mmCIF file of C-alpha atoms in Angstrom:
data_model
loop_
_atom_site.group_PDB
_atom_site.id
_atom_site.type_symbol
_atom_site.label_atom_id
_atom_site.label_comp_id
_atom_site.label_asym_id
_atom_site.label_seq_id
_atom_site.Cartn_x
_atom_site.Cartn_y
_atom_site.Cartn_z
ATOM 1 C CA UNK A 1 -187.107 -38.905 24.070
ATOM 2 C CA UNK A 2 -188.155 -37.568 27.456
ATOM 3 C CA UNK A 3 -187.900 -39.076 30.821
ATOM 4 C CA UNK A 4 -189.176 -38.557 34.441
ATOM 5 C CA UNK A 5 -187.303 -39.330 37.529
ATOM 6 C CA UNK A 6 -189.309 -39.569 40.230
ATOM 7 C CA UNK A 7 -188.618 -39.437 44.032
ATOM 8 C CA UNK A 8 -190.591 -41.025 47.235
ATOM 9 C CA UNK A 9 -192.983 -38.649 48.461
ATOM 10 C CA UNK A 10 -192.336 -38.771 52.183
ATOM 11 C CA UNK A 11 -193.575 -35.248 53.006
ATOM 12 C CA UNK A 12 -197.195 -34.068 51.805
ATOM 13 C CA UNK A 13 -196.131 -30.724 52.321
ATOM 14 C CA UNK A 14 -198.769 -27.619 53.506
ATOM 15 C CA UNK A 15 -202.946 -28.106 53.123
ATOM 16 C CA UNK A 16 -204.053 -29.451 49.521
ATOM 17 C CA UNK A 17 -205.888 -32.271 48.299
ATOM 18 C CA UNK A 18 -206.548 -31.735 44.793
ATOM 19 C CA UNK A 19 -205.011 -33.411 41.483
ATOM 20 C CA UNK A 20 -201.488 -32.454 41.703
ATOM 21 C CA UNK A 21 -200.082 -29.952 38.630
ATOM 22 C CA UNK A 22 -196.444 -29.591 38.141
ATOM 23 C CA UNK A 23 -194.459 -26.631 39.031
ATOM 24 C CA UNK A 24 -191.618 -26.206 37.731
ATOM 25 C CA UNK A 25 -188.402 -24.122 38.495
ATOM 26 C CA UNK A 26 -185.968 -23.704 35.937
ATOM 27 C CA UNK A 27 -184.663 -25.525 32.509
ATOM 28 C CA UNK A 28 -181.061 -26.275 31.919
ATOM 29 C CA UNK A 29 -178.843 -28.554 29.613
ATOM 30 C CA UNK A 30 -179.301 -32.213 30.229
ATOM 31 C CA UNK A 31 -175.603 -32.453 30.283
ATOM 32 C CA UNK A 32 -175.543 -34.789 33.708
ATOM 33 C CA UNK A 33 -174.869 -31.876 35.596
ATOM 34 C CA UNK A 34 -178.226 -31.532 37.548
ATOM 35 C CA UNK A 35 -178.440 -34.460 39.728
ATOM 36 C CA UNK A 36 -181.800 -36.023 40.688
ATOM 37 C CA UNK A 37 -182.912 -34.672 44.124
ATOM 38 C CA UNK A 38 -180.521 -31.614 44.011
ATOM 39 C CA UNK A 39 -179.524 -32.869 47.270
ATOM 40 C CA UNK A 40 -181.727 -32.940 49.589
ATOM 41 C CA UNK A 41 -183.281 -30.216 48.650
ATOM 42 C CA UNK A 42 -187.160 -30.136 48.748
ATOM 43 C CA UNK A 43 -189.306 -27.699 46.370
ATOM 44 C CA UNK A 44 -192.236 -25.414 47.385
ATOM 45 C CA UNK A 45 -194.459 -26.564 49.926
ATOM 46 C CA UNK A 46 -191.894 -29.203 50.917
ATOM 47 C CA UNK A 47 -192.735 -31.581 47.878
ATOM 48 C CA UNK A 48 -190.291 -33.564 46.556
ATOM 49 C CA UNK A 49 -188.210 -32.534 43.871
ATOM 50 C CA UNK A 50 -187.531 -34.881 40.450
ATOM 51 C CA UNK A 51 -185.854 -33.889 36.978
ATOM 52 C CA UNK A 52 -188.229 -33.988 33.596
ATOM 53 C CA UNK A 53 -185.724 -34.709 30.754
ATOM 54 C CA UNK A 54 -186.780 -33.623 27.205
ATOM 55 C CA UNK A 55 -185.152 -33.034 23.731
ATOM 56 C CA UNK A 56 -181.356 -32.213 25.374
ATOM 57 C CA UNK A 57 -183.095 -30.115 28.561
ATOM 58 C CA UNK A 58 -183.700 -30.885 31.647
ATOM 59 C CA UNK A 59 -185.937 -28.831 34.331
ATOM 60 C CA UNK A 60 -186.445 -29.376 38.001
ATOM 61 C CA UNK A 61 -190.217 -29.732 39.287
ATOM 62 C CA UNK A 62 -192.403 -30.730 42.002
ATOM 63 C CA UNK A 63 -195.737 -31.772 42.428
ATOM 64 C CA UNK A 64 -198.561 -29.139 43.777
ATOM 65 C CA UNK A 65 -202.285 -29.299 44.871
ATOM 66 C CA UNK A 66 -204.472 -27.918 42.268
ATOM 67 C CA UNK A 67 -206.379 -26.206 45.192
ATOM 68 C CA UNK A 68 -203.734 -24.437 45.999
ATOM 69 C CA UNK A 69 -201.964 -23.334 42.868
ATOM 70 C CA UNK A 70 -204.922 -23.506 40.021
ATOM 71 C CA UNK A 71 -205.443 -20.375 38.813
ATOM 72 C CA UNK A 72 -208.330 -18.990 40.897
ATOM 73 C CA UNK A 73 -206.586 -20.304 44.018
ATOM 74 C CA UNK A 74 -203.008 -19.416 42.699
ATOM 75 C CA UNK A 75 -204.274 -15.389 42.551
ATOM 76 C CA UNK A 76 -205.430 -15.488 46.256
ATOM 77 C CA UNK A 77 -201.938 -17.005 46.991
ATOM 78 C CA UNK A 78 -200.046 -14.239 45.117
ATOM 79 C CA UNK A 79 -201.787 -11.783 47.372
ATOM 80 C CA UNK A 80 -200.873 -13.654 50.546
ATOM 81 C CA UNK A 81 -197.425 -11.698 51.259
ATOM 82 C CA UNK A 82 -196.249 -14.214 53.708
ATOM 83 C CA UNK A 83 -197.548 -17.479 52.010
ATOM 84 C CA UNK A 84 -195.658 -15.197 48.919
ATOM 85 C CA UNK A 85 -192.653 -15.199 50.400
ATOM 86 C CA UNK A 86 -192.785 -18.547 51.735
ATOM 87 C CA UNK A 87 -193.335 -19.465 47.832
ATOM 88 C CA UNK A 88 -190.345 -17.320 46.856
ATOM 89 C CA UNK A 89 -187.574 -18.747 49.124
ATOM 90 C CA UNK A 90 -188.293 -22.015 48.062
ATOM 91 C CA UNK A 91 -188.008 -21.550 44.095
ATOM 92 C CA UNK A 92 -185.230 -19.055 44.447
ATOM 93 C CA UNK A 93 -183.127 -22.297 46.697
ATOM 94 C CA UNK A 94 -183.850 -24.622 44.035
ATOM 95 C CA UNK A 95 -183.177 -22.135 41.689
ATOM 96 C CA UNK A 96 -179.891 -21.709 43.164
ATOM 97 C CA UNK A 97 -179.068 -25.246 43.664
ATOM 98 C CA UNK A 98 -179.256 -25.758 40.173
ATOM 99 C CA UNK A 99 -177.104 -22.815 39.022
ATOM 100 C CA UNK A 100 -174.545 -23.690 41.795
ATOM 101 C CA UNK A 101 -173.598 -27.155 39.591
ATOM 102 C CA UNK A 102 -174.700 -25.165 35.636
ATOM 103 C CA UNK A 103 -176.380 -22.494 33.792
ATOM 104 C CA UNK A 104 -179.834 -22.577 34.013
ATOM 105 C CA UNK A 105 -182.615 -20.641 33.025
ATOM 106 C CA UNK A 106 -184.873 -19.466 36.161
ATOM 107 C CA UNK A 107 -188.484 -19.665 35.222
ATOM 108 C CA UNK A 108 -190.965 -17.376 36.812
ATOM 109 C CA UNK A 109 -192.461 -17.421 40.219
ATOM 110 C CA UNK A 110 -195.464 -19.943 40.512
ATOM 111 C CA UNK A 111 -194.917 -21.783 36.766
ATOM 112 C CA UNK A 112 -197.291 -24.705 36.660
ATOM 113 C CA UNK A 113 -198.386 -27.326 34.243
ATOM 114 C CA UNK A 114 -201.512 -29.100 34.333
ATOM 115 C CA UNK A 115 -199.027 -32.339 34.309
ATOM 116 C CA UNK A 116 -195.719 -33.566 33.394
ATOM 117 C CA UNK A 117 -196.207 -34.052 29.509
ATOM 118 C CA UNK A 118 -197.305 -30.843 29.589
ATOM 119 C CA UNK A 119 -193.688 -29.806 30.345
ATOM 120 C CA UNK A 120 -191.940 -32.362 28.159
ATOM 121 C CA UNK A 121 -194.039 -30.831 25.662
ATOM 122 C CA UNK A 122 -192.869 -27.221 26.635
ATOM 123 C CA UNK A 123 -189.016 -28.467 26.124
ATOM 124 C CA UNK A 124 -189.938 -29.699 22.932
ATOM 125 C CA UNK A 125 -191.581 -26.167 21.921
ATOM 126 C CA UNK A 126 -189.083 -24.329 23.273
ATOM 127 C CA UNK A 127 -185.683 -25.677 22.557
ATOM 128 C CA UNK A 128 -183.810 -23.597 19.940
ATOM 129 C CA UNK A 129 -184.787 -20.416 22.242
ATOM 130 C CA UNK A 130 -183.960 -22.030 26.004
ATOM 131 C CA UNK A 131 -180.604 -23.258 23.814
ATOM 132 C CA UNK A 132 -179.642 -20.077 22.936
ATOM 133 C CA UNK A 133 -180.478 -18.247 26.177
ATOM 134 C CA UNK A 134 -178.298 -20.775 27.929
ATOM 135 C CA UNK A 135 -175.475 -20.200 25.788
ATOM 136 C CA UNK A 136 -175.846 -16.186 26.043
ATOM 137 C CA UNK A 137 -175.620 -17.034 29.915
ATOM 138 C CA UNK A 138 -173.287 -19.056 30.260
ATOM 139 C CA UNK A 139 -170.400 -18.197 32.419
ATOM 140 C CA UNK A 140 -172.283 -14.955 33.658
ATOM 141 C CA UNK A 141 -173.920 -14.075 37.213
ATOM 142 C CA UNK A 142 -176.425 -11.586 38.075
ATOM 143 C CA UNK A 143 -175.652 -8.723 40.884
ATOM 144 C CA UNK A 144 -177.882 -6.194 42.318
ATOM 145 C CA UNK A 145 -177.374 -2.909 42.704
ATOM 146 C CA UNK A 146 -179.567 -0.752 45.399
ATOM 147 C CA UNK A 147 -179.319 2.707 46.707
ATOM 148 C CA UNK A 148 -181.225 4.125 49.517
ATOM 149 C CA UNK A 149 -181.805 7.203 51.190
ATOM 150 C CA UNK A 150 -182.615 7.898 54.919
ATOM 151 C CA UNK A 151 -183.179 11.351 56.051
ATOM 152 C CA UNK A 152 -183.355 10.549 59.741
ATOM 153 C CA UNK A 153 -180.069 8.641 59.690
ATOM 154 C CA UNK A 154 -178.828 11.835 58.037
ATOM 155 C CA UNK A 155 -179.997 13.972 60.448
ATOM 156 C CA UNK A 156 -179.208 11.879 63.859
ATOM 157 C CA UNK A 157 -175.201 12.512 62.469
ATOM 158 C CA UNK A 158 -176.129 16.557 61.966
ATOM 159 C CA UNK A 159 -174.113 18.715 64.398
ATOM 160 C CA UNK A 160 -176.532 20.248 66.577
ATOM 161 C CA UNK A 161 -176.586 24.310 65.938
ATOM 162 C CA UNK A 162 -174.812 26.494 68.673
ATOM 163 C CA UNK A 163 -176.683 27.796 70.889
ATOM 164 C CA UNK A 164 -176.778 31.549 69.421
ATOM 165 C CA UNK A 165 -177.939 30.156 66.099
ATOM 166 C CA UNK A 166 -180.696 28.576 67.369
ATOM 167 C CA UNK A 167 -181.839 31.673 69.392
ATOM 168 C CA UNK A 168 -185.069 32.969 67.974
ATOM 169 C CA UNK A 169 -184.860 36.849 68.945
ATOM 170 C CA UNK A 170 -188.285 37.238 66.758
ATOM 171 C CA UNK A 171 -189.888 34.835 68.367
ATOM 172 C CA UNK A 172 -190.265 31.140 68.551
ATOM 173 C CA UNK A 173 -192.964 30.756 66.053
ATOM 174 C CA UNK A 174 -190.478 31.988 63.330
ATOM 175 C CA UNK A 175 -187.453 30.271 65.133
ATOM 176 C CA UNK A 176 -189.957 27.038 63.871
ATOM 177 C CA UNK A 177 -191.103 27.902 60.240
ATOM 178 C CA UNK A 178 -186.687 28.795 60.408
ATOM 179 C CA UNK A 179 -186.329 25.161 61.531
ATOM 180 C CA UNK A 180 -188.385 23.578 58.839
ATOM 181 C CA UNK A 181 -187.263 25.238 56.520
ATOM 182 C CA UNK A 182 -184.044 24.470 57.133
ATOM 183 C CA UNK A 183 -184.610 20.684 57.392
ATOM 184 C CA UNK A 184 -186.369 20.673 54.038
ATOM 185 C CA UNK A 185 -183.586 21.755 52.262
ATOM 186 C CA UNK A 186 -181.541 19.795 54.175
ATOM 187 C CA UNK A 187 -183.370 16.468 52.878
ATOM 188 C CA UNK A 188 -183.421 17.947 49.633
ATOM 189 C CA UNK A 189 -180.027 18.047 49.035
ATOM 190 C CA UNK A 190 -179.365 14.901 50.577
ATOM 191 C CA UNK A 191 -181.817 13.161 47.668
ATOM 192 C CA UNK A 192 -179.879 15.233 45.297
ATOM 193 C CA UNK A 193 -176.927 13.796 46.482
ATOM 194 C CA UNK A 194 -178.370 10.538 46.507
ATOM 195 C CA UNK A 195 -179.432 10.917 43.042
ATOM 196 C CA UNK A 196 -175.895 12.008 41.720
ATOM 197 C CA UNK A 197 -174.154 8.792 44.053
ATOM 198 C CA UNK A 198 -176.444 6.419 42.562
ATOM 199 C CA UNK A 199 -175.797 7.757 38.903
ATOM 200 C CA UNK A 200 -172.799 7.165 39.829
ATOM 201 C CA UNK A 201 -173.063 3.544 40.983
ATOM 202 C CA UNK A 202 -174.800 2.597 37.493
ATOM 203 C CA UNK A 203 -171.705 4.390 35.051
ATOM 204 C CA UNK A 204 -169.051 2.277 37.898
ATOM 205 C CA UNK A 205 -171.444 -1.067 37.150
ATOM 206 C CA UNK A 206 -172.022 -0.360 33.298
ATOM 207 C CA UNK A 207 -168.233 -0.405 32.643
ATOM 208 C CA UNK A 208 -168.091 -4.322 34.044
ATOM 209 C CA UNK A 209 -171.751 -5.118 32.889
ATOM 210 C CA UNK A 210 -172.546 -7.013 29.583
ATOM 211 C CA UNK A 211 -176.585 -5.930 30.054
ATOM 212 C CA UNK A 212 -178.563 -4.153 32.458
ATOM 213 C CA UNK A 213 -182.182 -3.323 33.733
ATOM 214 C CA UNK A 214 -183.622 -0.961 36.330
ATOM 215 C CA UNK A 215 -186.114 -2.909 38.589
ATOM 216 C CA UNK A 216 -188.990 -0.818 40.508
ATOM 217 C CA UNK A 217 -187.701 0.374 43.486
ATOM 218 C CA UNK A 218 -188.929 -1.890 46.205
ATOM 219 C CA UNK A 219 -191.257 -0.375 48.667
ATOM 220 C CA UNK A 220 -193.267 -1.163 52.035
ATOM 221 C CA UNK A 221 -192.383 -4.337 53.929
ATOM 222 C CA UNK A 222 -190.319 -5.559 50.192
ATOM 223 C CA UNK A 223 -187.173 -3.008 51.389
ATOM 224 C CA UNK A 224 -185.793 -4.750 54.603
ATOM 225 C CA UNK A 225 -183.767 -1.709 54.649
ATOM 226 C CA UNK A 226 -184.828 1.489 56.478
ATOM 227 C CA UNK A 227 -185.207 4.734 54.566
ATOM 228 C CA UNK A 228 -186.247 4.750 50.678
ATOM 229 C CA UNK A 229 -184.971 2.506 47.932
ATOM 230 C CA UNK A 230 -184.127 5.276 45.482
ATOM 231 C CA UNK A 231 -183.035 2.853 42.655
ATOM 232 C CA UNK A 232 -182.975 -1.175 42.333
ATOM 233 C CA UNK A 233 -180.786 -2.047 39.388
ATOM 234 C CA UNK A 234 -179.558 -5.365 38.480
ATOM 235 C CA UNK A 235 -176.549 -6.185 36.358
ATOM 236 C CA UNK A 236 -175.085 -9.297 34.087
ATOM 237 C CA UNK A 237 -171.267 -9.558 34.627
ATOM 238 C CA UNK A 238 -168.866 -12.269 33.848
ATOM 239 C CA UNK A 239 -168.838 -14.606 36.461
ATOM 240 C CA UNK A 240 -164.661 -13.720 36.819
ATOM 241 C CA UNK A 241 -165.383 -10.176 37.407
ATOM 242 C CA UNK A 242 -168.058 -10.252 40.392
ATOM 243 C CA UNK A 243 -165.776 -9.518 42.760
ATOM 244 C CA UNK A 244 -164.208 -6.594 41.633
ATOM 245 C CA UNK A 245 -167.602 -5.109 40.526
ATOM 246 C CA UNK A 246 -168.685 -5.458 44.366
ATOM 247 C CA UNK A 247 -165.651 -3.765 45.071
ATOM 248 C CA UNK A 248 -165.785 -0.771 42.935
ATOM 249 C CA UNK A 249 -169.602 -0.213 43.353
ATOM 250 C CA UNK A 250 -169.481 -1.194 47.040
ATOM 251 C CA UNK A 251 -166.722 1.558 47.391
ATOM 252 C CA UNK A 252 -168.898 4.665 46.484
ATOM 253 C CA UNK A 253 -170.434 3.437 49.915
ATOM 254 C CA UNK A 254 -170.360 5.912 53.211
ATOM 255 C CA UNK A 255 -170.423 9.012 50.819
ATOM 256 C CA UNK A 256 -172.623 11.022 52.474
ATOM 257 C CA UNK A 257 -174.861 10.551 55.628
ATOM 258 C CA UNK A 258 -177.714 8.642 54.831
ATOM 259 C CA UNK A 259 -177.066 7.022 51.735
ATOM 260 C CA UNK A 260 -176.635 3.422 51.560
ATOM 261 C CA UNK A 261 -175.549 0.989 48.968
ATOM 262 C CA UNK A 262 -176.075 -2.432 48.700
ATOM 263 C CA UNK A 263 -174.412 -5.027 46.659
ATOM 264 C CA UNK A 264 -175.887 -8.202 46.172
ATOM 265 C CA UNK A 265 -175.371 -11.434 44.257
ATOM 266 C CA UNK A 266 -173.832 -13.424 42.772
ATOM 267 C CA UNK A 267 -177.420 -14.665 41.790
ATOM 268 C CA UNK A 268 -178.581 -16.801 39.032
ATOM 269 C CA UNK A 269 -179.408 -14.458 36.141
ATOM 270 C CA UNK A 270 -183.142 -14.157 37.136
ATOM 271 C CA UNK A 271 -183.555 -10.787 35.458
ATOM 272 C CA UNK A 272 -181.930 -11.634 31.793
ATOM 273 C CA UNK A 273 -182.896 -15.358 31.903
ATOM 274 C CA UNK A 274 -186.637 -15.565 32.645
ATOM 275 C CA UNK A 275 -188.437 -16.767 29.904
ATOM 276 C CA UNK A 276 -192.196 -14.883 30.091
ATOM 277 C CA UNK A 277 -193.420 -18.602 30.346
ATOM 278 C CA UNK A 278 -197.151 -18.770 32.043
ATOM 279 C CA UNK A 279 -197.314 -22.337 32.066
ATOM 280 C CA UNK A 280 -201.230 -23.293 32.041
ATOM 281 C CA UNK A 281 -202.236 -23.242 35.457
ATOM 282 C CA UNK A 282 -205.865 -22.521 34.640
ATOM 283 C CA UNK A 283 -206.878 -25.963 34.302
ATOM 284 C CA UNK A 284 -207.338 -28.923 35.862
#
């Protein structure tokens, strides 16, 4: 038996006029936890959210254009970086919404059904593996673990050389090639370093973690850090131990001059919990 709760839709949300697909966020237990609007919550492109109820699931959707997220349209989007991340902040809320009241299963980015059956249908394919993903999960949290590196940070806290160092008695074309020289191995010891802190970030998070993955290190305008993300790693912990494993990995912080660590979390288990569902955008 399935079920759709539906919501009023007050607010049309960005440009689109075609037949609306459904896009949907996440599945989780139809146990009463998820409530019906998830607050007041709206999904992506400020469209209403409702719950689709199927075979002892539940998943939060909303309705989208089909001009805007078919699939010839939905690749232009993807390469829209701030329409992207527009995209992005509303899943991950809803996303997070949901896991704040259960365990739920975070679907990828931009998951849409030609229509609602289509999705009861999905529950229905899907149920013995969403069931047993949610019962791996349950009662765990996802953290993030990212080291970077930042030469110039390292070198603004370098004590300048004294003065009869830096004297160049053969001449100030060598005193140069000296110079650069110097600062090359200078950044190549601090990546060494870097390399041996951040090893030894992942054997402190290992010892708390029930499974791990390394993520591509984020680049460009992604890393809203300065300097280089030299690892991205993210980590499933018990929910009851996510505060000391911020502590302990958060301590190996300030260890040398330019070398940052960053804790973050607690998430919903994105990277253990994703099901590699496509949904079938392609059509309307």
């Amino acid at each position: 038996m399935s079920t759709y709760e539906r919501t009023p839709r007050e607010t049309p949300g960005f440009a689109g006029t075609g037949p609306e697909l459904t896009y949907v966020y996440a599945v989780g237990r139809d146990d009463g936890a998820l409530r019906r609007p998830l607050g007041r919550l709206t999904g992506v492109h400020g469209h209403d959210l409702r719950l689709i109820r199927g075979d002892g699931l539940v998943a939060p959707v909303s309705s989208v254009p089909s001009d805007v997220f078919g699939e010839r349209a939905l690749r232009a989007l993807l390469e829209d970086l701030p329409a992207l991340e527009a995209m992005a902040r509303a899943h991950h809320a809803v996303v997070d919404a949901a896991f704040a009241e259960t365990v739920v299963l975070p679907l990828r980015l931009a998951t849409v059904y030609r229509d609602d059956s289509r999705v009861v249908a999905m529950l229905a394919e899907q149920r013995r593996r969403f069931e047993e993903l949610l019962a791996e999960l349950d009662g765990n949290v996802e953290l993030g673990v990212k080291v970077y590196v930042d030469p110039n940070a390292a070198r603004s806290r370098e004590e300048p050389p004294p003065p009869e160092a830096s004297a160049a008695p053969s001449g100030p074309g060598r005193a140069y090639l000296a110079q650069r020289r110097a600062r090359r191995r200078s950044t190549q010891d601090l990546y060494r370093t870097a390399g041996a802190i951040a090893a030894e970030a992942t054997a402190v998070a290992r010892a708390f973690a029930r499974a791990g993955v390394a993520h591509r290190p984020q680049q460009g305008e992604l890393s809203h850090r300065p300097g280089e993300n030299l690892s991205n790693e993210a980590y499933l912990v018990a929910a009851g131990d996510a505060e000391r494993f911020r502590e302990q990995v958060g301590a190996l912080a300030g260890r040398a001059p330019g070398v940052h660590i960053e804790v973050t979390g607690p998430w919903a288990p994105y990277s253990f919990a994703t099901p590699d569902m496509a949904g079938d955008e392609g059509a309307p």
